[in-house]
Coordinates of C-alpha atoms in Angstrom, one line a residue:
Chain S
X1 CA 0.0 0.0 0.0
X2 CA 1.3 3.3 -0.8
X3 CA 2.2 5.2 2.0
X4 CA 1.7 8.8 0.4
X5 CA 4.1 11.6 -0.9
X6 CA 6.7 12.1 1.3
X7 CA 8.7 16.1 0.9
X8 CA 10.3 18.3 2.9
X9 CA 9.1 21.9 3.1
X10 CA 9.6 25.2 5.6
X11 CA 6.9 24.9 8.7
X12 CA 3.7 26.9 8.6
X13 CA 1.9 28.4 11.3
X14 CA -1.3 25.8 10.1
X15 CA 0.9 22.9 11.2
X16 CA -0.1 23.3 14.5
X17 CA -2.4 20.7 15.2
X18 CA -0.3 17.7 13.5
X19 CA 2.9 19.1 15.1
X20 CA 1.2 18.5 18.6
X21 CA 1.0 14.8 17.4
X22 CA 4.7 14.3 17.0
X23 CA 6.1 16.8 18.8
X24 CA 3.9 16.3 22.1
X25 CA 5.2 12.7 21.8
X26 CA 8.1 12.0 24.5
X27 CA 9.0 8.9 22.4
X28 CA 9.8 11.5 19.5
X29 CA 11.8 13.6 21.7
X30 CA 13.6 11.4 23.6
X31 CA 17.0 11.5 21.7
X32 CA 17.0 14.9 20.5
X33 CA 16.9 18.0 22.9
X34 CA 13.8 19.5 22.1
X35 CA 11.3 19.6 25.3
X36 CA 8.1 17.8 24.4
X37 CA 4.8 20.1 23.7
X38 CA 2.6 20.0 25.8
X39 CA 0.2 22.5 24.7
X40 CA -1.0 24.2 21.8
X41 CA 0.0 27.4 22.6
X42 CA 3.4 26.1 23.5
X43 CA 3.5 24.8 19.4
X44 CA 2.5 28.2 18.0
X45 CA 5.2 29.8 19.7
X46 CA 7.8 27.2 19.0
X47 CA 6.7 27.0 15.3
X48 CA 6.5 30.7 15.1
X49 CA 9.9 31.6 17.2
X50 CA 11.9 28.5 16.4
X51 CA 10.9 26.5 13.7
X52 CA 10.1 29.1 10.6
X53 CA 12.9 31.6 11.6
X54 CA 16.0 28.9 12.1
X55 CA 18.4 28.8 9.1
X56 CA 17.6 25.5 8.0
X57 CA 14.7 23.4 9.5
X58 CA 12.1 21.7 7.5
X59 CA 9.1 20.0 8.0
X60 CA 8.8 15.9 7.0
X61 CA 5.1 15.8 5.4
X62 CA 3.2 12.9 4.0
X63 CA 0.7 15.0 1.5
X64 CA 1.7 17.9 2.7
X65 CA 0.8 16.9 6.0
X66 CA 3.4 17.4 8.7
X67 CA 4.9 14.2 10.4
X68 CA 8.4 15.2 11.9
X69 CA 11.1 17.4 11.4
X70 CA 14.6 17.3 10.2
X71 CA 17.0 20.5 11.1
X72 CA 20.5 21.1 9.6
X73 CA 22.7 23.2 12.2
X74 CA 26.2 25.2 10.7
X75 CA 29.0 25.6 12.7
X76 CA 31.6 28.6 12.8
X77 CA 34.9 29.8 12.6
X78 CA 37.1 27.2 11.8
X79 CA 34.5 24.6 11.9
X80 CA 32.5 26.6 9.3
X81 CA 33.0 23.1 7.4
X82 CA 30.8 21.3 9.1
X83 CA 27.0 20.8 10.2
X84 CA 24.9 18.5 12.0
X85 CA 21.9 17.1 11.2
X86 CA 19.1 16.0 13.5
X87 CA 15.6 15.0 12.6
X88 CA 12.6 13.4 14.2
X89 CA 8.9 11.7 12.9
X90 CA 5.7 10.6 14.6
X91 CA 6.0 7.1 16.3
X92 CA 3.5 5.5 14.1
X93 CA 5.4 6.7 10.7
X94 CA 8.4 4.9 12.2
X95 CA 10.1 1.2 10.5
X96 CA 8.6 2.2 6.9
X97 CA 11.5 3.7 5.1
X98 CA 10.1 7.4 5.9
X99 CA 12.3 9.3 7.6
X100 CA 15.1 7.0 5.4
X101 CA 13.2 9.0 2.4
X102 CA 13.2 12.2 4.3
X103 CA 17.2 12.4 5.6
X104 CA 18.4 11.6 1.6
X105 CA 16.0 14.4 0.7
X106 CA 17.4 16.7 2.6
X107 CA 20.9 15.7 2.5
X108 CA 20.9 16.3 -1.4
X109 CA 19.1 19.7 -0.5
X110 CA 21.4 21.0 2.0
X111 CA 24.6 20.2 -0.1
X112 CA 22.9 22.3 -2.7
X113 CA 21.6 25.2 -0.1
X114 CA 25.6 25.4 1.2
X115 CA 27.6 24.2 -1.4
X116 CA 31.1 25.4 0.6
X117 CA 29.8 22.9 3.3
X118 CA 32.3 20.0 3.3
X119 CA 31.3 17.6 5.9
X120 CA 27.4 16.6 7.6
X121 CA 27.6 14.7 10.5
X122 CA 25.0 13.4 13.1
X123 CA 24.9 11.9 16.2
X124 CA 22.7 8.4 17.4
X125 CA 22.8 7.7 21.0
X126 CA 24.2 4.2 21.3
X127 CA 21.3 2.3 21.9
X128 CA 19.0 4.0 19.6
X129 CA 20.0 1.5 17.0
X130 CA 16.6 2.7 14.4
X131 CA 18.4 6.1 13.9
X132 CA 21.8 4.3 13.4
X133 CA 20.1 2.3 10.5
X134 CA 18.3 5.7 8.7
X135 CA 21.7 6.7 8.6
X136 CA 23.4 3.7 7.0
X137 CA 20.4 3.8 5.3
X138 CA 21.1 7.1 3.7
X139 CA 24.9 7.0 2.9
X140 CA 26.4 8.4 6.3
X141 CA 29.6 6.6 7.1
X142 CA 29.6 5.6 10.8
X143 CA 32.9 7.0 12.5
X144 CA 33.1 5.9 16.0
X145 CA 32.0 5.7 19.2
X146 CA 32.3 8.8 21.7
X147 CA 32.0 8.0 25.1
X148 CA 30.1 9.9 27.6
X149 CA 30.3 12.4 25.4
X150 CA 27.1 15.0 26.5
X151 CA 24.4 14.9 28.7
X152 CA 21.3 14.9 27.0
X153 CA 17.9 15.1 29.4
X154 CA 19.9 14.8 32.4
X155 CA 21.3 11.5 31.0
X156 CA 24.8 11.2 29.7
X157 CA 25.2 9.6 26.5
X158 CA 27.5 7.7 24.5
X159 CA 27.1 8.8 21.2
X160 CA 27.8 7.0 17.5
X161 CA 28.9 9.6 15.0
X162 CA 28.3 10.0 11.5
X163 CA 28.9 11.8 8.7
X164 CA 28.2 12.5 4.9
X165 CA 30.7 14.4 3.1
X166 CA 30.0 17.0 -0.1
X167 CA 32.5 14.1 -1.9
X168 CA 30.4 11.1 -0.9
X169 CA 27.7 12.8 -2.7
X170 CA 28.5 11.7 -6.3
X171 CA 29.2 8.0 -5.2
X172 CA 25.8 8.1 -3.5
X173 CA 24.7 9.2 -6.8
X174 CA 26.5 6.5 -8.9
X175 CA 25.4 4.0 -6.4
X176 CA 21.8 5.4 -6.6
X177 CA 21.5 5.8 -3.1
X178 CA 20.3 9.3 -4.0
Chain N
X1 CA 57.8 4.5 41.2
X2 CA 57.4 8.0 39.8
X3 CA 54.4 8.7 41.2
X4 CA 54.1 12.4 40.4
X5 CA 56.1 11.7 37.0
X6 CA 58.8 14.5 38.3
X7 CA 62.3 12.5 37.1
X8 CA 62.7 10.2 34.6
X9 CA 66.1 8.6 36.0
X10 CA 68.6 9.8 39.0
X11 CA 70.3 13.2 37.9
X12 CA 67.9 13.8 35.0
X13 CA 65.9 17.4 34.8
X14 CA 62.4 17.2 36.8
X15 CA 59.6 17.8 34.4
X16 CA 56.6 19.8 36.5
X17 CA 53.3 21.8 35.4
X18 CA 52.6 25.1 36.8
X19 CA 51.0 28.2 35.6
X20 CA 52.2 30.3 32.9
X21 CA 53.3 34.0 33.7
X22 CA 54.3 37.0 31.7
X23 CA 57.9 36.2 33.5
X24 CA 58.2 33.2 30.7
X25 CA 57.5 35.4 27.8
X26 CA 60.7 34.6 26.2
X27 CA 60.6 30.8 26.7
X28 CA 57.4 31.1 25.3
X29 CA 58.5 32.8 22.5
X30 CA 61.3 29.7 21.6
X31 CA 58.4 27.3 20.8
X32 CA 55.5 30.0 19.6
X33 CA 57.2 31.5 16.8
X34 CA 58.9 27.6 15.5
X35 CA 56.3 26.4 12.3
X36 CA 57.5 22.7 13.5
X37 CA 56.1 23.1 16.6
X38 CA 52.5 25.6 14.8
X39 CA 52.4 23.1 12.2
X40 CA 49.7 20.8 14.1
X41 CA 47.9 23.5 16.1
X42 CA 45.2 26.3 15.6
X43 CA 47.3 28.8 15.9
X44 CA 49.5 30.5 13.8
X45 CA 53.3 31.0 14.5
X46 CA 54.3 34.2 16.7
X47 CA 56.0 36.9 14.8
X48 CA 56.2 39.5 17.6
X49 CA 56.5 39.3 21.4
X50 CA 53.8 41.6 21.5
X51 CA 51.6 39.2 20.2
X52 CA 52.8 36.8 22.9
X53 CA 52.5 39.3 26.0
X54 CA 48.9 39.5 24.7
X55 CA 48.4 35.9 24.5
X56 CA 49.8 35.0 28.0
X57 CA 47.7 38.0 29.6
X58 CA 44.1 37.3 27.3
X59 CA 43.8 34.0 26.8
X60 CA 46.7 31.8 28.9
X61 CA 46.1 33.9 32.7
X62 CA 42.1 33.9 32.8
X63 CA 42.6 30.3 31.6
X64 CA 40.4 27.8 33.5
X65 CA 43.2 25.2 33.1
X66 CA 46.4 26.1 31.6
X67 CA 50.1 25.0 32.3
X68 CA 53.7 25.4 31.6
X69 CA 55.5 21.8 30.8
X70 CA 58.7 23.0 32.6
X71 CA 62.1 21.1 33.1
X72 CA 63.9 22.5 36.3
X73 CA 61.2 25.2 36.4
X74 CA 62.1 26.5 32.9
X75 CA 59.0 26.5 30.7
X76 CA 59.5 24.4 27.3
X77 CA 56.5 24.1 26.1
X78 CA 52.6 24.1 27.4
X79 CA 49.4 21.9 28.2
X80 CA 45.5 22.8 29.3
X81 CA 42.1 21.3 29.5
X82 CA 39.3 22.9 28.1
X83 CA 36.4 24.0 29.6
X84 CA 32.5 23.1 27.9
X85 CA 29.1 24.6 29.7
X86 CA 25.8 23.2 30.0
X87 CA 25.3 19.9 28.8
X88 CA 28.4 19.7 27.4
X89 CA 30.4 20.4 30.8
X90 CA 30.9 16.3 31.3
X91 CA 34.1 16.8 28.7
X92 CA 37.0 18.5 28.7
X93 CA 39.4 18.7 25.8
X94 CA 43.3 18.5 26.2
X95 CA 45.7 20.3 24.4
X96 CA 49.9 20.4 23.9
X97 CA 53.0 22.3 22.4
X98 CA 56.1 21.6 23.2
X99 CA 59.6 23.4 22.2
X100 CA 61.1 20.9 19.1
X101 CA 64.3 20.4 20.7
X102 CA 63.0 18.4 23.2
X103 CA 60.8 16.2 21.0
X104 CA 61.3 12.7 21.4
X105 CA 61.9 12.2 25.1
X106 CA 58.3 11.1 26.1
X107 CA 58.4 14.4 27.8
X108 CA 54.6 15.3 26.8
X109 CA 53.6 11.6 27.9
X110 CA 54.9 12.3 31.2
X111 CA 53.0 15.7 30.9
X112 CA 49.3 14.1 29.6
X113 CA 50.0 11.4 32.4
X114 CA 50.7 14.3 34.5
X115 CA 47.1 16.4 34.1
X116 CA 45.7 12.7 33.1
X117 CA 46.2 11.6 37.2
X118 CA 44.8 14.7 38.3
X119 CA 42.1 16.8 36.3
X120 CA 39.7 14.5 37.1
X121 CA 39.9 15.3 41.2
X122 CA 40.4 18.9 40.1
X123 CA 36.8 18.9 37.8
X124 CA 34.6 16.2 39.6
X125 CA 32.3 17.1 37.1
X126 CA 34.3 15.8 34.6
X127 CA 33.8 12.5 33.1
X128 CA 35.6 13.0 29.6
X129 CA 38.7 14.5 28.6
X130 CA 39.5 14.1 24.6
X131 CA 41.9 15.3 22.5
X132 CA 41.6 15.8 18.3
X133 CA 44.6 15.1 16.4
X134 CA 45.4 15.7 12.6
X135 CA 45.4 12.3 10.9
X136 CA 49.4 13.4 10.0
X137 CA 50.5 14.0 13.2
X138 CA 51.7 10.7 14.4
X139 CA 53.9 11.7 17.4
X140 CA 51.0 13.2 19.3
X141 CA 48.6 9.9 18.3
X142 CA 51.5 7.8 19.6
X143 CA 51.4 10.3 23.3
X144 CA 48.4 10.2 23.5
X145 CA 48.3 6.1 23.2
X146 CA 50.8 5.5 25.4
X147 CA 48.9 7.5 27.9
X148 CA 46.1 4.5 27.6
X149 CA 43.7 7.1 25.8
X150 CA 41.1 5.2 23.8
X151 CA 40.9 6.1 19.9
X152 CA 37.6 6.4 19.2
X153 CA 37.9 6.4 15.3
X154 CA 38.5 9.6 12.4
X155 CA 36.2 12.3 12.1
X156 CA 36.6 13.4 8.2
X157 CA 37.4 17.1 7.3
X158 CA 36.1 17.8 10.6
X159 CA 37.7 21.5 11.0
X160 CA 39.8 23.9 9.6
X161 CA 43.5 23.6 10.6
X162 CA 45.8 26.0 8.5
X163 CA 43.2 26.9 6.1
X164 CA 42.9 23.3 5.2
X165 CA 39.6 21.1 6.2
X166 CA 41.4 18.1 8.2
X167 CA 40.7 14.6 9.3
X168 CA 41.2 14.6 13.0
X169 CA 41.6 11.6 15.0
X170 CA 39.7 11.7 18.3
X171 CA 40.5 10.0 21.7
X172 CA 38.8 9.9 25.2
X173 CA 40.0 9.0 28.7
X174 CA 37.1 8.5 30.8
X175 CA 37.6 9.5 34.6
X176 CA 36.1 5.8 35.1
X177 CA 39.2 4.0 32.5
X178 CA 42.1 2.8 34.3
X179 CA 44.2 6.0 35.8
X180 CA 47.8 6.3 33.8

C-alpha cells in the first residue's frame, strides 16, 4: 500500500495541530533535545519563534501533512565546514523507510543550499540502533563511538557519530542511493 | 615508582606543570614562533612578542586550566584542558606544544599522564577529557596512546586547521578507565 508523498518543506503556522501529534510525543523527543509540547500554545510559539525563523529546518510531510522534522545546524569559525543534522517523525510513521526517504532528501538539498559545506555529520545515542540504521540507510559513514560524550535530558550519552561528506555525494549518486 | 612523573632517571631534569606567567614570555617565544612546533595547532606561529605578551595576559592567565610543561622550572612548552558549559560540561578537551628540541623524550607523555592523574579530582564534574589530532600528526597519536587514551575512530574534514579542512583523529579518557 502506498504510503503517500513524502517532501520536505519550511513549517507553517497551520501545522499546529499535527505538530502537537509528533512533537507532544516523548517517544519523539527522547533523543533529541527539544522539550516535548505540551500544549497548543506552547506549538505556535515554537513553530512561530523557532521552527520558521531557524536557518535551515524543515518540515517531513506525507501529502503535505506534517509528520516530523529534520534541522540542519552550521558551525563557525574554523568549523564553518561542518553541520549537523538532526531529525525526528511521529511514532506511528516509524520502521517504513520514511524518515530514510526524508534524511536523503534533505541531504541532497542542503549540499545544494551550502555548497562550501564540506562535511554533515549526526549523532545516534548508542542504543537507539533505528536512527543508526536511517543513517546507513542514507549514505552516512559511521565513525566511531564517543564515550560519555554529552548529557542529554539529564542522562549522559555515548554517542555514535556520522557523517556525509559534499564528496560522498557523487558516489551516493553512482550507487543510486540518492 | 614515579608517582608524580617529576624524574625520569637519577640526575635527569624534573619535568613539573605550573602556571604560565608573563615572566616566561621569552621561553614562550622559543616554541610559539617555530612552524615545527605551529604546524599541528590552531594557531599561527608568533611573529612579535607583542603578540605573545597579549596571548599570556588574554587567553593563557584567565585560563580555566592552563600550564607550563617545565624542566627545572624553565617552561618548554605548554598543556591545558578545556572547559565546555551546559550539557556539554561532562568533557573537557586536552591540548599540547612543546619546544622541538626536546621532541622525542616522552616528555609530553609524562606531561598528559601528568594532568591525566589529576584533572579528574580537580573537575569532579568531569567524566571526559578528549583530544583531536590531525590524521598526520603521528607523534601526538603515539602520546596520547601510550597515555592509555582510547581512539575512538576519524572524524573526516572535521575542522579547519591552517586553512585546510582536516581529518582529525579523536581520543577519550574517561575519569572511570584505568588512571595512567
Amino acid at each position: 500500500m502506498d504510503s503517500g508523498t513524502v517532501t520536505l518543506r519550511p513549517f507553517r503556522v497551520s501545522d499546529v495541530d499535527d505538530f502537537i501529534l509528533w512533537a507532544g510525543d516523548d517517544q519523539v523527543t527522547r533523543n533529541i533535545r527539544w522539550k516535548t509540547i505540551t500544549s497548543k500554545e506552547e506549538a505556535l510559539t515554537f513553530i512561530k519563534e523557532v521552527c520558521i525563523p531557524h536557518p535551515w529546518r524543515r518540515s517531513i510531510c506525507i501529502d503535505d501533512r506534517s509528520i516530523g522534522f529534520v534541522s540542519v545546524y552550521r558551525w563557525s569559525g574554523n568549523e564553518i565546514c561542518k553541520a549537523d543534522i538532526a531529525y525526528g517523525i511521529a511514532a506511528k510513521y516509524w520502521g517504513q523507510g520514511i524518515t530514510t526517504k526524508a534524511v536523503k532528501m534533505a541531504v541532497s538539498e542542503v549540499f545544494k543550499d551550502f555548497p562550501d559545506l564540506v562535511r554533515l555529520q549526526a549523532f545516534a545515542a548508542v542504543e537507539n540502533k533505528a536512527s543508526q540504521r536511517v543513517l546507513e540507510k542514507a549514505g552516512f559513514t559511521k565513525e566511531g563511538l564517543l564515550r560519555k560524550y554529552t548529557f542529554l535530558k539529564g542522562q549522559l550519552k555515548d554517542l555514535v557519530i556520522y557523517s556525509f561528506l559534499s564528496t560522498d555525494i557523487t558516489v551516493a549518486v553512482d550507487d543510486k542511493l540518492l | 615508582m614515579e608517582a608524580d612523573g617529576k624524574q625520569g632517571q637519577e640526575g635527569s631534569p624534573e619535568l613539573s606543570l605550573r602556571p604560565l606567567d608573563l615572566s616566561d614570555i621569552d621561553d614562550f617565544m622559543v616554541w610559539a614562533t617555530d612552524d615545527k612546533v605551529s604546524r599541528f595547532c590552531t594557531w599561527d606561529t608568533y611573529t612579535s612578542k607583542e603578540a605573545g605578551i597579549d596571548y599570556i595576559k588574554n587567553i593563557v592567565i584567565p585560563h580555566p586550566w592552563f600550564k607550563a610543561i617545565c624542566l627545572d622550572n624553565k617552561a618548554i612548552g605548554a598543556i591545558s584542558v578545556s572547559a565546555n558549559n551546559g550539557n556539554d560540561r561532562c568533557r573537557g578537551e586536552l591540548g599540547y606544544a612543546l619546544a622541538s628540541k626536546y621532541w622525542g623524550k616522552g616528555i609530553v607523555t609524562r606531561a598528559v599522564k601528568m594532568v591525566a592523574s589529576t584533572i579528574f579530582n580537580e573537575w569532579p564534574h568531569l567524566e571526559r577529557l578528549e583530544a583531536l589530532v590531525d590524521v598526520e600528526n603521528g607523534g601526538s597519536q603515539r602520546v596520547l596512546e601510550k597515555v592509555g587514551f582510547h581512539r575512538e575512530g576519524v572524524l573526516r574534514k572535521f575542522c579547519i586547521l591552517k586553512g585546510r579542512c582536516r581529518d582529525m583523529v579523536i581520543y577519550s579518557l574517561l575519569s572511570t578507565d584505568p588512571q595512567p
